[in-house]
Amino acid sequence: MTSENKDSDTMPDPLLIQESEEVYRNPTEVQMSQIVLPCHANHCGELSVGQLLKWMDSTACLSAERHAGCSCITASVDDIHFEHTIGVGKVVNIIAKVNRAFTSSMEVGILVTCEDLYTDRQWKVCHAFATFVARRTEAGKVQLKQVIPRTQMEQMEYSLAAERRRMRLIHAEIITDLLSSSTAQLGECQEYQDAVPAERTRVESVELVLPPHANHQVSTFGGQIMAWMENVATIAASRLCNAHPTLRSIDMFHFRGPSHIGDRLVLKAIVNNAFKHSMEVGVCAEAYQGGEPLRHINSAFMTFEVLDSDRKPCTLPRIRPEPVDGKRRFQEAIARKKIRLDRKYIISCKQTEVPLSVPWDPSNQMYLSYNNVSALKLMDNRNNWVLASEKNKVRLYTLEENHMLCFKVEMNVRVSAEQTFHLLSDLRRRKEWDRHYEECEVINQADEDDTIYRVATPSVTKGGKGKDFILLASRRKPCDSGDPYLIALRSVTLPTHPPTEEYTRGEVLCAGFTIWEESSSVTKITYYNQATPGVLPYISTDIAGLSSSFYSAFSACSQFLLANKDSLAALPPSAL
């Protein structure tokens, strides 16, 4: 059962107009509610994840098509982590809405909750993001209209969607590099005498794509393909453990090509590796018609657990990989597990739960960078800031929430936004206007957008030790004209730069600049900082209203920018 907003043909009732103004609903939002029947469940009485994936894909596709005004196809799905299973008799509620549209693709957010009709309880099952592409029309390529966020939550998702899209575009390349470097360090596979041969878990199945499996454009539903893949993956996992496994997560994947009515879909699955309490199953979907060669449609990696009667993970048997390709898959599964844990640890944490300093290494660089920028965007989207002080159009705001104090400083400068971004994004130049930056050096140039600096600051008390910080700086240019330039900062740890006796190691949880183009020559700069014990001594008197040193610092920043506004655009550290 799917519900969608419809425009009424009758005269509007004034009372209904008043009610609709009070309860806003996103115009792209689509809801689906399904009661779980025995035909939807496995022999344990739990909803098949394959069936859930079909419902999720259908709901998200309807949301995408509502925004696009034409048919859409599933292009990719981000990581999905299933927090709970769903029993027969429960109600599954799915809400999907378009977070942001790009040229011909759009991100759709999908929230799945479970409802117990007898106790009136509801709980979250999973939260996913899917990318849909609008199909070409007879008139040519589709140009999607922009999403206009209305609420603070919509604005936050709109802003984060650009960062998630960036991560999707580089995900495959980075994962390939990480796997090749990680597996080279693992050496030979360890042999176990009681291990289960991997070939015993191999599954191959074929499905004929019929009209019920396809949309009105005769393309196979992405959710249907995912359901078939989940089926063969579950069989492979069951053959290893001789029990019913529970699917816990699916890694991000992309559809490589379309499938249509009449295709024979060949699905293959095998257990790549078994760890103490979980196993990774690799699945591949290929299609053909008649005597044509196989077309690669999709590949995915699914993580399963086996739960005991107390819903605790059981210990799994070891697996003996097949020669050559099997050993490669075995080792890559180990590398993917580390990447998966890093990703879940860094991205899934609420901002209040993220530790101040996270160890940085190439395997988690992409996720730390995402978290760094996302945290700044979340702060930028808060709308309950309180003006604490203002002097000569330099404004200091504070925000106290969840026992954490944040502050922001805002001002306008008559310098272009792009030049402002280039000048502020090289932290080595900050000591030219910020007296708190005594030393600043680049210690690791991760890539063009991410740089790690060591910053030393003077002591705030006479005779005390200064502080030093190891900061990850992540630069972002606007995704389109409605976005700001961003420079996000957070603390990380590097084994090559441990704390020293000369300095007290300070930590920054979230800080940085947003740079908005007000006009071709006027830019609004906002500096944010989520005050930690290491930062608070430097700004506590300003927040208490006992001084206005923030004004002096940002006046010096303004003068620095004006003095360099006509200089050649500053090069990023990687180019120097």
Coordinates of C-alpha atoms in Angstrom, one line a residue:
M1 CA 0.0 0.0 0.0
T2 CA 1.6 3.2 -1.1
S3 CA 0.4 6.7 -0.3
E4 CA 1.2 9.8 -2.3
N5 CA 0.2 13.5 -2.2
K6 CA -2.5 14.4 -4.7
D7 CA -3.8 17.8 -5.8
S8 CA -7.5 18.1 -5.2
D9 CA -9.8 19.1 -8.0
T10 CA -12.4 20.4 -5.6
M11 CA -12.6 23.9 -3.9
P12 CA -10.2 24.0 -1.0
D13 CA -11.6 24.1 2.5
P14 CA -10.1 27.1 4.5
L15 CA -9.8 24.8 7.6
L16 CA -7.8 22.3 5.6
I17 CA -5.6 25.1 4.2
Q18 CA -4.8 26.2 7.8
E19 CA -4.0 22.6 8.9
S20 CA -1.8 22.0 5.8
E21 CA 0.2 25.2 6.7
E22 CA 0.8 23.9 10.2
V23 CA 1.9 20.4 9.2
Y24 CA 4.4 20.7 6.3
R25 CA 5.1 17.6 4.2
N26 CA 7.9 17.3 1.7
P27 CA 6.4 17.2 -1.8
T28 CA 8.7 14.3 -2.8
E29 CA 7.8 12.2 0.2
V30 CA 6.3 8.8 -0.4
Q31 CA 5.2 6.4 2.3
M32 CA 4.7 2.7 2.2
S33 CA 3.2 0.5 5.0
Q34 CA 3.2 -3.3 4.8
I35 CA 2.1 -5.9 7.3
V36 CA 4.5 -8.8 7.3
L37 CA 2.6 -12.0 6.3
P38 CA 3.9 -15.6 6.4
C39 CA 4.5 -15.4 2.6
H40 CA 7.0 -12.6 3.2
A41 CA 9.0 -14.4 5.9
N42 CA 11.6 -17.2 6.2
H43 CA 11.2 -20.3 8.2
C44 CA 12.3 -18.4 11.4
G45 CA 9.2 -16.2 11.1
E46 CA 11.3 -13.1 10.2
L47 CA 10.8 -10.8 7.2
S48 CA 13.1 -11.8 4.3
V49 CA 15.6 -9.0 3.7
G50 CA 15.1 -9.5 0.0
Q51 CA 11.4 -8.6 0.3
L52 CA 12.3 -5.6 2.4
L53 CA 14.8 -4.5 -0.3
K54 CA 12.1 -4.7 -2.9
W55 CA 9.7 -2.5 -0.8
M56 CA 12.5 0.0 -0.1
D57 CA 13.5 0.2 -3.8
S58 CA 9.8 0.6 -4.9
T59 CA 9.2 3.4 -2.4
A60 CA 12.4 5.3 -3.3
C61 CA 11.7 4.9 -7.0
L62 CA 8.2 6.5 -6.6
S63 CA 9.8 9.4 -4.7
A64 CA 12.4 9.9 -7.4
E65 CA 9.9 9.7 -10.2
R66 CA 7.6 12.2 -8.4
H67 CA 10.4 14.7 -8.4
A68 CA 11.7 14.0 -11.9
G69 CA 8.4 13.7 -13.6
C70 CA 9.6 10.7 -15.6
S71 CA 10.7 7.1 -15.1
C72 CA 13.8 6.5 -13.0
I73 CA 16.2 3.6 -12.5
T74 CA 18.3 2.6 -9.5
A75 CA 21.9 3.5 -10.0
S76 CA 23.5 2.7 -6.6
V77 CA 22.7 2.0 -3.0
D78 CA 25.0 3.1 -0.1
D79 CA 25.9 0.9 2.8
I80 CA 22.9 -0.6 4.6
H81 CA 23.2 -1.8 8.2
F82 CA 20.1 -3.7 9.5
E83 CA 19.8 -3.0 13.2
H84 CA 16.8 -5.4 13.8
T85 CA 15.0 -8.2 12.3
I86 CA 11.2 -7.9 11.7
G87 CA 8.7 -10.7 12.7
V88 CA 5.5 -11.9 11.1
G89 CA 2.5 -9.7 12.2
K90 CA 4.6 -6.5 12.5
V91 CA 4.1 -3.5 10.3
V92 CA 6.9 -2.2 8.1
N93 CA 6.8 1.6 7.6
I94 CA 9.0 3.1 4.8
I95 CA 9.4 6.8 4.2
A96 CA 11.4 8.0 1.1
K97 CA 12.1 11.5 -0.1
V98 CA 14.5 13.2 -2.5
N99 CA 17.3 14.9 -0.5
R100 CA 19.0 16.6 -3.5
A101 CA 18.9 16.6 -7.3
F102 CA 22.0 16.9 -9.5
T103 CA 22.0 17.1 -13.3
S104 CA 20.2 13.8 -14.1
S105 CA 20.6 11.9 -10.8
M106 CA 19.2 12.4 -7.3
E107 CA 19.8 11.1 -3.9
V108 CA 16.8 9.5 -2.1
G109 CA 16.8 9.0 1.6
I110 CA 15.0 5.9 2.9
L111 CA 14.0 5.4 6.5
V112 CA 12.6 2.0 7.6
T113 CA 10.8 1.5 10.9
C114 CA 9.0 -1.4 12.5
E115 CA 5.7 -1.1 14.3
D116 CA 4.1 -3.4 16.8
L117 CA 0.3 -2.9 16.5
Y118 CA -0.4 -4.5 20.0
T119 CA 2.1 -2.5 22.1
D120 CA 2.2 0.7 19.9
R121 CA 6.0 0.5 19.9
Q122 CA 8.1 1.6 16.9
W123 CA 11.8 1.2 16.3
K124 CA 14.3 2.0 13.5
V125 CA 15.3 -0.9 11.3
C126 CA 17.7 0.9 8.9
H127 CA 18.4 4.2 7.1
A128 CA 19.6 4.0 3.6
F129 CA 20.5 6.3 0.7
A130 CA 19.9 5.4 -2.9
T131 CA 20.9 7.2 -6.1
F132 CA 18.3 7.2 -9.0
V133 CA 18.9 8.4 -12.5
A134 CA 16.1 9.9 -14.6
R135 CA 15.8 8.2 -18.0
R136 CA 16.1 10.1 -21.2
T137 CA 12.9 11.3 -22.8
E138 CA 12.1 11.6 -26.5
A139 CA 13.1 15.3 -26.2
G140 CA 16.6 14.4 -25.0
K141 CA 18.5 14.3 -21.8
V142 CA 16.6 15.1 -18.6
Q143 CA 17.6 18.2 -16.6
L144 CA 16.3 17.8 -13.1
K145 CA 14.8 20.7 -11.2
Q146 CA 16.5 21.6 -7.9
V147 CA 15.2 20.5 -4.6
I148 CA 14.3 23.5 -2.4
P149 CA 14.8 22.5 1.3
R150 CA 12.2 24.0 3.6
T151 CA 13.0 22.7 7.1
Q152 CA 16.3 22.6 9.1
M153 CA 16.4 18.8 8.6
E154 CA 15.9 19.1 4.9
Q155 CA 18.6 21.7 4.7
M156 CA 21.0 19.5 6.6
E157 CA 20.3 16.5 4.3
Y158 CA 20.5 18.7 1.2
S159 CA 24.0 19.9 2.3
L160 CA 25.2 16.4 3.3
A161 CA 24.0 14.9 0.0
A162 CA 26.7 16.7 -1.9
E163 CA 29.4 15.2 0.4
R164 CA 27.9 11.7 0.1
R165 CA 27.9 12.1 -3.7
R166 CA 31.6 13.0 -3.6
M167 CA 32.3 9.9 -1.6
R168 CA 30.3 7.7 -4.0
L169 CA 32.2 9.0 -7.0
I170 CA 35.6 8.2 -5.6
H171 CA 34.5 5.1 -3.6
A172 CA 35.3 2.4 -6.1
E173 CA 38.8 3.8 -7.0
I174 CA 39.8 4.2 -3.3
I175 CA 38.5 0.8 -2.3
T176 CA 40.5 -0.8 -5.2
D177 CA 43.7 1.0 -4.0
L178 CA 43.1 0.1 -0.4
L179 CA 42.5 -3.6 -1.2
S180 CA 45.6 -3.8 -3.3
S181 CA 47.8 -2.2 -0.6
S182 CA 46.2 -4.1 2.3
T183 CA 46.2 -7.5 0.7
A184 CA 49.9 -7.1 -0.2
Q185 CA 50.7 -6.8 3.6
L186 CA 48.6 -9.8 4.7
G187 CA 50.9 -12.5 3.2
E188 CA 49.8 -16.1 2.8
C189 CA 46.4 -17.4 4.0
Q190 CA 46.7 -19.4 7.2
E191 CA 45.5 -23.0 6.8
Y192 CA 43.2 -24.6 9.4
Q193 CA 42.7 -28.3 9.6
D194 CA 39.0 -28.2 10.4
A195 CA 38.2 -25.5 7.9
V196 CA 35.2 -25.8 5.6
P197 CA 36.1 -25.8 1.9
A198 CA 34.8 -22.6 0.3
E199 CA 33.6 -24.5 -2.8
R200 CA 31.0 -26.2 -0.6
T201 CA 29.3 -22.8 -0.1
R202 CA 29.2 -22.0 -3.9
V203 CA 25.7 -21.3 -5.2
E204 CA 24.5 -20.6 -8.7
S205 CA 20.9 -19.9 -9.7
V206 CA 19.1 -18.5 -12.7
E207 CA 16.0 -16.3 -12.8
L208 CA 13.9 -15.4 -15.9
V209 CA 12.9 -11.8 -15.8
L210 CA 9.1 -11.6 -16.3
P211 CA 6.7 -8.6 -16.5
P212 CA 5.9 -8.6 -12.7
H213 CA 9.7 -8.1 -12.1
A214 CA 10.0 -5.0 -14.2
N215 CA 8.7 -1.4 -14.2
H216 CA 6.6 0.3 -16.9
Q217 CA 9.8 0.9 -18.9
V218 CA 10.4 -2.9 -19.0
S219 CA 13.6 -2.5 -16.9
T220 CA 14.1 -5.0 -14.1
F221 CA 13.5 -3.4 -10.7
G222 CA 16.7 -2.8 -8.8
G223 CA 15.0 -4.1 -5.6
Q224 CA 14.1 -7.4 -7.4
I225 CA 17.7 -7.9 -8.4
M226 CA 18.9 -7.2 -4.9
A227 CA 16.3 -9.7 -3.5
W228 CA 17.5 -12.5 -5.8
M229 CA 21.1 -11.7 -4.8
E230 CA 20.2 -11.8 -1.1
N231 CA 18.5 -15.2 -1.7
V232 CA 21.7 -16.9 -3.1
A233 CA 23.9 -15.1 -0.6
T234 CA 21.7 -16.6 2.3
I235 CA 22.0 -20.1 0.8
A236 CA 25.8 -19.7 0.6
A237 CA 26.0 -18.5 4.2
S238 CA 23.7 -21.4 5.4
R239 CA 26.0 -24.0 3.8
L240 CA 28.9 -22.8 5.8
C241 CA 27.2 -22.7 9.2
N242 CA 24.4 -25.3 8.7
A243 CA 22.0 -22.8 10.3
H244 CA 19.9 -19.9 9.3
P245 CA 22.0 -16.8 9.0
T246 CA 20.9 -13.2 9.6
L247 CA 21.9 -10.5 7.1
R248 CA 23.5 -7.6 9.0
S249 CA 24.9 -5.3 6.3
I250 CA 25.3 -4.8 2.6
D251 CA 28.3 -2.7 1.3
M252 CA 27.8 0.2 -1.1
F253 CA 27.2 -1.1 -4.6
H254 CA 26.5 0.2 -8.1
F255 CA 24.4 -1.2 -10.9
R256 CA 26.8 -1.6 -13.8
G257 CA 24.2 -2.0 -16.5
P258 CA 20.4 -2.5 -17.1
S259 CA 18.4 -5.7 -17.2
H260 CA 15.1 -6.1 -19.1
I261 CA 12.1 -8.4 -19.4
G262 CA 13.2 -11.6 -21.1
D263 CA 16.7 -11.6 -19.6
R264 CA 18.1 -14.7 -17.9
L265 CA 19.7 -13.5 -14.7
V266 CA 22.5 -15.7 -13.5
L267 CA 23.3 -15.2 -9.8
K268 CA 26.4 -16.6 -8.1
A269 CA 27.4 -16.5 -4.5
I270 CA 30.3 -17.8 -2.3
V271 CA 31.5 -17.3 1.2
N272 CA 34.8 -15.2 0.8
N273 CA 35.9 -15.4 4.5
A274 CA 34.5 -16.3 7.9
F275 CA 35.6 -14.4 11.0
K276 CA 34.8 -15.2 14.6
H277 CA 31.2 -14.0 14.6
S278 CA 30.5 -12.9 11.0
M279 CA 31.1 -14.0 7.4
E280 CA 31.4 -12.1 4.1
V281 CA 29.5 -13.5 1.1
G282 CA 30.3 -12.2 -2.4
V283 CA 27.5 -12.1 -4.9
C284 CA 27.5 -11.5 -8.6
A285 CA 24.5 -10.9 -11.0
E286 CA 25.0 -11.4 -14.8
A287 CA 22.4 -11.3 -17.6
Y288 CA 22.0 -12.7 -21.1
Q289 CA 19.4 -13.3 -23.8
G290 CA 19.7 -16.1 -26.4
G291 CA 23.3 -16.8 -27.3
E292 CA 24.7 -13.4 -26.4
P293 CA 27.6 -13.2 -23.9
L294 CA 27.0 -12.5 -20.2
R295 CA 26.5 -8.9 -19.1
H296 CA 27.7 -7.9 -15.7
I297 CA 24.8 -6.3 -13.8
N298 CA 25.9 -6.0 -10.3
S299 CA 28.3 -7.3 -7.6
A300 CA 27.8 -7.0 -3.8
F301 CA 29.3 -8.0 -0.5
M302 CA 27.0 -9.0 2.3
T303 CA 27.8 -9.6 5.9
F304 CA 25.9 -12.4 7.8
E305 CA 25.8 -13.5 11.5
V306 CA 24.2 -16.6 13.1
L307 CA 22.3 -15.8 16.3
D308 CA 21.6 -18.2 19.2
S309 CA 18.4 -18.4 21.2
D310 CA 19.5 -15.3 23.2
R311 CA 20.1 -13.3 19.9
K312 CA 23.8 -13.4 20.5
P313 CA 26.3 -14.1 17.6
C314 CA 27.5 -17.6 17.4
T315 CA 31.1 -18.6 16.7
L316 CA 31.5 -19.6 13.0
P317 CA 33.6 -22.4 11.5
R318 CA 36.8 -21.4 9.6
I319 CA 36.8 -21.5 5.8
R320 CA 39.5 -22.9 3.5
P321 CA 39.7 -20.7 0.3
E322 CA 39.9 -22.0 -3.2
P323 CA 43.3 -21.7 -4.9
V324 CA 44.3 -18.4 -6.7
D325 CA 41.0 -16.4 -6.9
G326 CA 39.7 -17.9 -3.7
K327 CA 42.8 -16.8 -1.8
R328 CA 42.5 -13.3 -3.3
R329 CA 38.9 -13.0 -2.2
F330 CA 39.8 -14.4 1.2
Q331 CA 42.5 -11.7 1.7
E332 CA 40.4 -8.9 0.2
A333 CA 37.6 -9.8 2.7
I334 CA 40.0 -9.2 5.6
A335 CA 40.9 -5.8 4.2
R336 CA 37.2 -5.0 3.5
K337 CA 36.3 -5.9 7.1
K338 CA 38.8 -3.3 8.4
I339 CA 37.5 -0.7 6.0
R340 CA 33.9 -1.6 7.0
L341 CA 34.7 -1.2 10.7
D342 CA 36.4 2.2 10.1
R343 CA 33.5 3.4 8.0
K344 CA 30.9 2.3 10.6
Y345 CA 32.9 3.7 13.5
I346 CA 33.5 7.1 12.0
I347 CA 30.4 7.7 9.9
S348 CA 27.7 6.1 12.1
C349 CA 28.7 7.8 15.4
K350 CA 26.6 10.7 16.5
Q351 CA 28.6 13.8 16.8
T352 CA 28.5 13.7 20.6
E353 CA 29.9 10.2 20.6
V354 CA 32.8 10.7 18.2
P355 CA 36.1 10.7 20.1
L356 CA 38.1 13.9 19.9
S357 CA 41.1 12.4 18.0
V358 CA 40.7 9.5 15.6
P359 CA 43.8 7.7 14.3
W360 CA 44.4 8.6 10.6
D361 CA 45.6 6.2 8.0
P362 CA 44.9 5.7 4.2
S363 CA 42.2 3.1 4.9
N364 CA 40.0 5.6 6.8
Q365 CA 41.0 8.8 5.0
M366 CA 37.8 9.0 2.9
Y367 CA 35.5 8.4 5.9
L368 CA 37.4 10.8 8.2
S369 CA 37.2 13.5 5.5
Y370 CA 33.5 12.9 5.1
N371 CA 32.9 13.1 8.8
N372 CA 35.0 16.2 9.1
V373 CA 33.0 18.1 6.4
S374 CA 29.7 16.7 7.6
A375 CA 30.2 17.9 11.1
L376 CA 30.9 21.4 9.9
K377 CA 27.8 21.3 7.7
L378 CA 25.7 20.1 10.6
M379 CA 26.9 23.1 12.7
D380 CA 26.3 25.5 9.8
N381 CA 22.7 24.3 9.6
R382 CA 21.8 25.0 13.2
N383 CA 19.4 27.9 13.5
N384 CA 19.3 28.5 17.3
W385 CA 22.5 30.6 17.6
V386 CA 22.4 33.4 20.2
L387 CA 24.2 36.7 19.5
A388 CA 26.8 37.2 22.3
S389 CA 28.7 40.2 21.1
E390 CA 29.1 42.5 18.0
K391 CA 31.7 45.1 17.2
N392 CA 32.1 46.9 13.9
K393 CA 30.0 44.3 12.1
V394 CA 32.0 41.3 13.4
R395 CA 29.5 39.2 15.3
L396 CA 30.1 36.5 17.9
Y397 CA 27.4 33.8 18.4
T398 CA 27.1 31.0 20.9
L399 CA 25.1 27.8 21.0
E400 CA 24.9 25.5 24.0
E401 CA 23.4 22.0 23.3
N402 CA 23.9 18.5 24.8
H403 CA 26.3 20.0 27.4
M404 CA 28.5 21.2 24.6
L405 CA 29.4 24.9 23.8
C406 CA 29.8 26.0 20.2
F407 CA 30.6 29.4 18.9
K408 CA 30.8 31.1 15.5
V409 CA 32.2 34.4 14.3
E410 CA 30.7 36.1 11.3
M411 CA 31.8 39.0 9.1
N412 CA 31.7 40.3 5.5
V413 CA 34.8 41.2 3.4
R414 CA 35.1 42.8 0.0
V415 CA 37.1 40.0 -1.5
S416 CA 35.8 37.3 -3.9
A417 CA 34.7 34.0 -2.3
E418 CA 37.1 32.0 -4.4
Q419 CA 40.1 34.1 -3.4
T420 CA 39.0 34.0 0.2
F421 CA 38.8 30.2 0.1
H422 CA 42.3 29.9 -1.4
L423 CA 43.8 32.3 1.2
L424 CA 42.2 30.7 4.2
S425 CA 42.6 27.1 3.2
D426 CA 46.4 27.1 3.6
L427 CA 46.7 27.0 7.4
R428 CA 50.4 28.0 7.1
R429 CA 49.3 31.5 6.3
R430 CA 47.0 31.8 9.3
K431 CA 49.7 33.0 11.6
E432 CA 49.9 36.1 9.4
W433 CA 46.6 37.2 11.1
D434 CA 45.8 34.9 14.0
R435 CA 48.1 35.4 17.1
H436 CA 47.1 31.9 18.4
Y437 CA 48.9 30.3 15.5
E438 CA 52.6 30.4 16.5
E439 CA 53.8 27.6 14.2
C440 CA 52.1 25.6 11.4
E441 CA 53.6 23.0 9.2
V442 CA 52.3 20.4 6.7
I443 CA 53.1 16.9 8.0
N444 CA 51.0 14.9 5.5
Q445 CA 49.5 15.8 2.2
A446 CA 46.8 13.1 1.8
D447 CA 45.4 14.5 -1.5
E448 CA 44.4 17.7 -3.2
D449 CA 41.5 18.2 -0.7
D450 CA 42.9 16.8 2.5
T451 CA 46.0 18.0 4.4
I452 CA 47.3 17.2 7.9
Y453 CA 49.0 20.0 9.8
R454 CA 50.7 20.4 13.1
V455 CA 49.8 23.7 14.7
A456 CA 51.5 25.1 17.8
T457 CA 49.8 27.8 20.0
P458 CA 51.3 29.9 22.8
S459 CA 50.3 29.4 26.5
V460 CA 47.3 31.4 27.8
T461 CA 49.0 31.6 31.2
K462 CA 52.3 33.1 32.0
G463 CA 55.1 30.5 32.3
G464 CA 52.7 27.7 31.1
K465 CA 53.3 25.2 28.3
G466 CA 52.0 25.9 24.9
K467 CA 49.6 23.6 23.1
D468 CA 50.0 21.8 19.8
F469 CA 47.3 20.2 17.6
I470 CA 47.4 17.6 14.8
L471 CA 44.6 18.8 12.5
L472 CA 43.0 17.3 9.4
A473 CA 42.0 20.2 7.1
S474 CA 39.4 19.2 4.4
R475 CA 38.7 21.7 1.6
R476 CA 35.5 21.6 -0.5
K477 CA 34.5 23.8 -3.4
P478 CA 30.8 24.4 -4.0
C479 CA 28.9 21.5 -5.6
D480 CA 26.7 24.2 -7.3
S481 CA 25.8 27.9 -7.0
G482 CA 23.8 27.3 -3.8
D483 CA 26.7 25.9 -1.8
P484 CA 29.4 27.6 0.2
Y485 CA 33.2 27.0 0.1
L486 CA 34.2 24.9 3.1
I487 CA 37.3 24.4 5.1
A488 CA 36.7 21.8 7.9
L489 CA 39.2 21.1 10.7
R490 CA 39.3 18.3 13.3
S491 CA 42.0 16.5 15.4
V492 CA 43.5 13.3 14.3
T493 CA 46.4 11.2 15.6
L494 CA 49.5 10.1 13.7
P495 CA 52.0 7.6 15.1
T496 CA 54.8 9.7 13.6
H497 CA 53.8 12.7 15.7
P498 CA 53.1 11.7 19.3
P499 CA 52.7 14.3 22.1
T500 CA 55.9 15.8 23.3
E501 CA 57.0 17.2 26.7
E502 CA 57.4 20.7 25.2
Y503 CA 53.7 21.1 24.4
T504 CA 50.4 19.9 25.8
R505 CA 48.5 18.1 23.1
G506 CA 45.2 19.9 22.4
E507 CA 42.3 18.5 20.5
V508 CA 39.7 20.0 18.1
L509 CA 36.4 18.1 17.6
C510 CA 34.9 20.3 14.9
A511 CA 36.0 23.7 13.5
G512 CA 36.3 25.5 10.2
F513 CA 35.1 28.2 7.8
T514 CA 32.1 28.4 5.5
I515 CA 32.6 31.0 2.8
W516 CA 29.4 32.3 1.0
E517 CA 29.4 34.4 -2.1
E518 CA 27.1 37.4 -1.4
S519 CA 28.1 39.1 -4.7
S520 CA 31.0 39.1 -7.1
S521 CA 33.1 41.2 -4.7
V522 CA 31.5 40.6 -1.3
T523 CA 31.9 37.4 0.7
K524 CA 30.4 36.3 4.0
I525 CA 32.9 34.4 6.2
T526 CA 31.7 32.3 9.2
Y527 CA 34.2 30.6 11.5
Y528 CA 32.8 27.8 13.7
N529 CA 34.3 25.9 16.6
Q530 CA 32.9 23.3 18.9
A531 CA 34.7 24.3 22.1
T532 CA 36.7 21.5 23.7
P533 CA 38.7 21.8 26.9
G534 CA 41.8 22.5 24.7
V535 CA 40.2 25.4 22.9
L536 CA 38.0 27.0 25.6
P537 CA 40.7 28.9 27.4
Y538 CA 41.4 30.9 24.2
I539 CA 37.9 32.2 23.8
S540 CA 36.2 32.0 27.3
T541 CA 36.6 35.7 28.0
D542 CA 35.1 36.7 24.7
I543 CA 32.1 34.5 25.3
A544 CA 31.7 35.9 28.8
G545 CA 31.8 39.4 27.4
L546 CA 34.9 40.3 29.2
S547 CA 37.0 41.1 26.1
S548 CA 36.7 41.4 22.4
S549 CA 39.9 39.7 21.2
F550 CA 37.8 37.8 18.6
Y551 CA 37.2 41.2 17.0
S552 CA 40.9 41.9 16.8
A553 CA 41.7 38.5 15.3
F554 CA 39.0 38.8 12.6
S555 CA 39.7 42.4 11.8
A556 CA 43.3 41.2 11.2
C557 CA 41.8 38.4 9.0
S558 CA 39.9 41.0 7.0
Q559 CA 43.0 43.1 6.5
F560 CA 45.0 40.0 5.5
L561 CA 42.4 39.1 2.9
L562 CA 42.1 42.7 1.5
A563 CA 45.9 43.0 1.3
N564 CA 46.1 39.7 -0.8
K565 CA 42.8 40.0 -2.8
D566 CA 44.6 40.7 -6.0
S567 CA 47.5 38.3 -5.6
L568 CA 47.6 35.1 -7.6
A569 CA 45.3 32.4 -6.2
A570 CA 47.1 30.7 -3.4
L571 CA 48.2 27.2 -4.4
P572 CA 47.2 24.2 -2.2
P573 CA 50.0 22.7 -0.2
S574 CA 50.1 19.7 -2.6
A575 CA 51.2 22.1 -5.4
L576 CA 54.0 23.8 -3.5

